[in-house]
């Protein structure tokens, strides 16, 4: 879109969308000294100019509804529109959280809990956390409460070097020191390194499986034995359950606490900061510490139990983002057990198809078979042509696709990483369009590296200074006169 269609500077003095009737003189109880002496310099536009402004802005962003979005670890799968209908049905969307008619809402939460229990192998869930990161905070707080109740002041949380950044951030927020555990060349946890760091100061190991190399931790049973044997608990970062759905369960692998991102695996929308939902599941031994209130099924229906003396307390208003529970519930009911199994099969198949197709063109830092996402590296392109993962990601935008996650897993673990997660909702044809673009970009890296260095070429704004944009965001338009 060309710059002249950005319409903040459009309009003319006196132009209006609406004209209000003259209300006459209204007494204003604001002291004279605090009133502005000039009218604010707001844009004055017609309705059409305003519509073009907002519709124009909406087309300048990437979304899963418009383009392929292989942002690894984020699971940008399609959000079925029937969810939006369900969440907006007046009897649901308009329900006040304190209303007497809230019983059916509690029933939905309880039903969804049964579904997550079946999927994960855990014994009970709370739906209060509003994101995966908050779920982690709740989960590690539960583990801290568990150890405290047994008179153990543990100090350390073990986290593999491939972990999502929220894991160490969570452990630190809960007051633990963090010890990183190395990955093997296959991309899995180095069990010998784990054994070397296991001692009675360790509260927990936080593990993602498949981990962020997209690799299944096939030594998980031994890992669980090592951690439990040393008096620690096992935390499962299940933000992304896409490879496990209907196949296997963290609860059967020895995990004591899990969080699941409904806004990833269960197709509720995410991005833009939420609202999300990161329910936390626990084994029975951690029941007493769950946040209050807990939804209980009694003889006369469903009710909220606030009487829980050992609870870690309340972590969210009311019961979390209930609209997300509705969306996930509809999704789970539509799929059923068989549909969930198909979902994970297709997610894994799609990622492996990409892995096979791109193997001749890009290096893969870890060699174990990928599950639902695959990590490539731009190290060959960097060495031979001076083109890095950022250049490749930016060039993909010119091909009309969202870039994969880059530099995660982190550069100290593997160089120039590109984490690609197609999800199960993409067609084979779309995946082939992506593969073709990546192959074309690999060729361009050799033929014309500057084409990549200067990408993207077709966007309203070109290459951004992303660090400054994140640290000093300019979120407000100001008229020249201010
Ligand atoms: C997305 C993600 C998280 C954090 O979830 P949020 O809802 O973004 O807070 C944690 N761990 C992993 C592995 C993730 O992919």
PDB file of N, CA and C and ligand atoms in Angstrom, residues 72-75 130-136 163-167 208 210 212 237-240 259 261 263-264 270 276-278 373 408, ligand 1:
ATOM      1  N   UNK A  72       6.635 -20.737  14.428  1.00  0.00           N
ATOM      2  CA  UNK A  72       6.899 -21.881  15.301  1.00  0.00           C
ATOM      3  C   UNK A  72       6.675 -21.585  16.765  1.00  0.00           C
ATOM      4  N   UNK A  73       6.173 -22.582  17.493  1.00  0.00           N
ATOM      5  CA  UNK A  73       5.883 -22.521  18.922  1.00  0.00           C
ATOM      6  C   UNK A  73       4.631 -21.685  19.212  1.00  0.00           C
ATOM      7  N   UNK A  74       4.087 -21.004  18.216  1.00  0.00           N
ATOM      8  CA  UNK A  74       2.901 -20.174  18.452  1.00  0.00           C
ATOM      9  C   UNK A  74       1.612 -20.841  17.979  1.00  0.00           C
ATOM     10  N   UNK A  75       1.734 -21.904  17.169  1.00  0.00           N
ATOM     11  CA  UNK A  75       0.577 -22.671  16.724  1.00  0.00           C
ATOM     12  C   UNK A  75      -0.525 -21.774  16.168  1.00  0.00           C
ATOM     13  N   UNK A 130      -4.790 -16.582  32.458  1.00  0.00           N
ATOM     14  CA  UNK A 130      -5.231 -15.940  31.216  1.00  0.00           C
ATOM     15  C   UNK A 130      -4.210 -16.072  30.093  1.00  0.00           C
ATOM     16  N   UNK A 131      -3.145 -16.822  30.324  1.00  0.00           N
ATOM     17  CA  UNK A 131      -2.128 -17.025  29.289  1.00  0.00           C
ATOM     18  C   UNK A 131      -1.249 -18.193  29.717  1.00  0.00           C
ATOM     19  N   UNK A 132      -0.426 -18.670  28.775  1.00  0.00           N
ATOM     20  CA  UNK A 132       0.500 -19.738  29.116  1.00  0.00           C
ATOM     21  C   UNK A 132       1.478 -19.299  30.191  1.00  0.00           C
ATOM     22  N   UNK A 133       1.995 -18.079  30.042  1.00  0.00           N
ATOM     23  CA  UNK A 133       2.980 -17.589  31.010  1.00  0.00           C
ATOM     24  C   UNK A 133       2.368 -17.521  32.408  1.00  0.00           C
ATOM     25  N   UNK A 134       1.100 -17.089  32.488  1.00  0.00           N
ATOM     26  CA  UNK A 134       0.468 -17.045  33.807  1.00  0.00           C
ATOM     27  C   UNK A 134       0.205 -18.457  34.320  1.00  0.00           C
ATOM     28  N   UNK A 135      -0.096 -19.377  33.409  1.00  0.00           N
ATOM     29  CA  UNK A 135      -0.249 -20.775  33.790  1.00  0.00           C
ATOM     30  C   UNK A 135       1.031 -21.316  34.410  1.00  0.00           C
ATOM     31  N   UNK A 136       2.153 -20.975  33.802  1.00  0.00           N
ATOM     32  CA  UNK A 136       3.448 -21.402  34.359  1.00  0.00           C
ATOM     33  C   UNK A 136       3.628 -20.845  35.766  1.00  0.00           C
ATOM     34  N   UNK A 163      14.542 -24.303  26.156  1.00  0.00           N
ATOM     35  CA  UNK A 163      13.195 -23.946  26.628  1.00  0.00           C
ATOM     36  C   UNK A 163      12.728 -22.573  26.155  1.00  0.00           C
ATOM     37  N   UNK A 164      11.408 -22.422  26.134  1.00  0.00           N
ATOM     38  CA  UNK A 164      10.771 -21.139  25.867  1.00  0.00           C
ATOM     39  C   UNK A 164      11.174 -20.147  26.962  1.00  0.00           C
ATOM     40  N   UNK A 165      11.393 -18.882  26.588  1.00  0.00           N
ATOM     41  CA  UNK A 165      11.877 -17.882  27.539  1.00  0.00           C
ATOM     42  C   UNK A 165      10.999 -17.683  28.754  1.00  0.00           C
ATOM     43  N   UNK A 166       9.698 -18.002  28.608  1.00  0.00           N
ATOM     44  CA  UNK A 166       8.810 -17.833  29.754  1.00  0.00           C
ATOM     45  C   UNK A 166       9.170 -18.786  30.895  1.00  0.00           C
ATOM     46  N   UNK A 167       9.802 -19.926  30.591  1.00  0.00           N
ATOM     47  CA  UNK A 167      10.109 -20.904  31.653  1.00  0.00           C
ATOM     48  C   UNK A 167      11.085 -20.332  32.675  1.00  0.00           C
ATOM     49  N   UNK A 208       9.355 -29.000  28.067  1.00  0.00           N
ATOM     50  CA  UNK A 208       8.416 -28.912  26.952  1.00  0.00           C
ATOM     51  C   UNK A 208       8.609 -30.173  26.122  1.00  0.00           C
ATOM     52  N   UNK A 210       6.736 -32.275  22.687  1.00  0.00           N
ATOM     53  CA  UNK A 210       8.026 -32.128  22.031  1.00  0.00           C
ATOM     54  C   UNK A 210       8.635 -30.779  22.404  1.00  0.00           C
ATOM     55  N   UNK A 212      11.328 -27.393  22.063  1.00  0.00           N
ATOM     56  CA  UNK A 212      11.269 -26.349  21.029  1.00  0.00           C
ATOM     57  C   UNK A 212      12.210 -26.605  19.861  1.00  0.00           C
ATOM     58  N   UNK A 237       5.411 -27.947  30.208  1.00  0.00           N
ATOM     59  CA  UNK A 237       4.982 -26.794  29.424  1.00  0.00           C
ATOM     60  C   UNK A 237       4.219 -27.324  28.219  1.00  0.00           C
ATOM     61  N   UNK A 238       2.905 -27.383  28.374  1.00  0.00           N
ATOM     62  CA  UNK A 238       2.052 -27.924  27.310  1.00  0.00           C
ATOM     63  C   UNK A 238       1.379 -26.829  26.511  1.00  0.00           C
ATOM     64  N   UNK A 239       2.076 -25.667  26.399  1.00  0.00           N
ATOM     65  CA  UNK A 239       1.528 -24.565  25.603  1.00  0.00           C
ATOM     66  C   UNK A 239       1.072 -25.120  24.269  1.00  0.00           C
ATOM     67  N   UNK A 240       1.862 -26.058  23.777  1.00  0.00           N
ATOM     68  CA  UNK A 240       1.590 -26.601  22.469  1.00  0.00           C
ATOM     69  C   UNK A 240       1.446 -28.103  22.552  1.00  0.00           C
ATOM     70  N   UNK A 259       0.561 -26.952  32.032  1.00  0.00           N
ATOM     71  CA  UNK A 259      -0.363 -25.925  31.538  1.00  0.00           C
ATOM     72  C   UNK A 259      -0.591 -26.179  30.062  1.00  0.00           C
ATOM     73  N   UNK A 261      -2.203 -24.295  26.528  1.00  0.00           N
ATOM     74  CA  UNK A 261      -2.703 -23.040  25.960  1.00  0.00           C
ATOM     75  C   UNK A 261      -3.918 -23.314  25.081  1.00  0.00           C
ATOM     76  N   UNK A 263      -5.402 -21.131  23.564  1.00  0.00           N
ATOM     77  CA  UNK A 263      -5.241 -20.242  22.399  1.00  0.00           C
ATOM     78  C   UNK A 263      -4.190 -20.768  21.431  1.00  0.00           C
ATOM     79  N   UNK A 264      -3.666 -21.936  21.654  1.00  0.00           N
ATOM     80  CA  UNK A 264      -2.819 -22.567  20.633  1.00  0.00           C
ATOM     81  C   UNK A 264      -3.509 -23.857  20.187  1.00  0.00           C
ATOM     82  N   UNK A 270      -5.400 -15.986  19.264  1.00  0.00           N
ATOM     83  CA  UNK A 270      -4.389 -15.291  20.060  1.00  0.00           C
ATOM     84  C   UNK A 270      -3.620 -14.318  19.192  1.00  0.00           C
ATOM     85  N   UNK A 276      -6.177 -14.690  26.360  1.00  0.00           N
ATOM     86  CA  UNK A 276      -5.840 -16.090  26.181  1.00  0.00           C
ATOM     87  C   UNK A 276      -6.408 -16.918  27.308  1.00  0.00           C
ATOM     88  N   UNK A 277      -6.001 -18.191  27.327  1.00  0.00           N
ATOM     89  CA  UNK A 277      -6.406 -19.059  28.427  1.00  0.00           C
ATOM     90  C   UNK A 277      -5.378 -20.171  28.589  1.00  0.00           C
ATOM     91  N   UNK A 278      -4.774 -20.214  29.759  1.00  0.00           N
ATOM     92  CA  UNK A 278      -3.724 -21.209  30.023  1.00  0.00           C
ATOM     93  C   UNK A 278      -4.065 -22.089  31.208  1.00  0.00           C
ATOM     94  N   UNK A 373       6.727 -29.355  14.565  1.00  0.00           N
ATOM     95  CA  UNK A 373       7.430 -28.174  14.053  1.00  0.00           C
ATOM     96  C   UNK A 373       8.866 -28.585  13.773  1.00  0.00           C
ATOM     97  N   UNK A 408      15.139 -18.534  17.645  1.00  0.00           N
ATOM     98  CA  UNK A 408      14.589 -19.319  18.744  1.00  0.00           C
ATOM     99  C   UNK A 408      14.353 -20.722  18.211  1.00  0.00           C
TER     100      UNK A 408
HETATM  101  C1  LIG B   1       3.511 -19.770  23.733  1.00  0.00           C
HETATM  102  C2  LIG B   1       4.328 -20.513  24.669  1.00  0.00           C
HETATM  103  C3  LIG B   1       4.373 -20.157  26.026  1.00  0.00           C
HETATM  104  C4  LIG B   1       3.712 -18.906  26.588  1.00  0.00           C
HETATM  105  O1  LIG B   1       2.328 -18.817  26.363  1.00  0.00           O
HETATM  106  P1  LIG B   1       1.623 -17.378  26.381  1.00  0.00           P
HETATM  107  O2  LIG B   1       0.168 -17.670  26.301  1.00  0.00           O
HETATM  108  O3  LIG B   1       2.154 -16.651  25.183  1.00  0.00           O
HETATM  109  O4  LIG B   1       1.997 -16.691  27.647  1.00  0.00           O
HETATM  110  C5  LIG B   1       5.124 -20.942  26.877  1.00  0.00           C
HETATM  111  N1  LIG B   1       5.814 -22.004  26.427  1.00  0.00           N
HETATM  112  C6  LIG B   1       5.794 -22.382  25.126  1.00  0.00           C
HETATM  113  C7  LIG B   1       6.566 -23.590  24.688  1.00  0.00           C
HETATM  114  C8  LIG B   1       5.061 -21.650  24.198  1.00  0.00           C
HETATM  115  O5  LIG B   1       5.067 -21.995  22.915  1.00  0.00           O
END
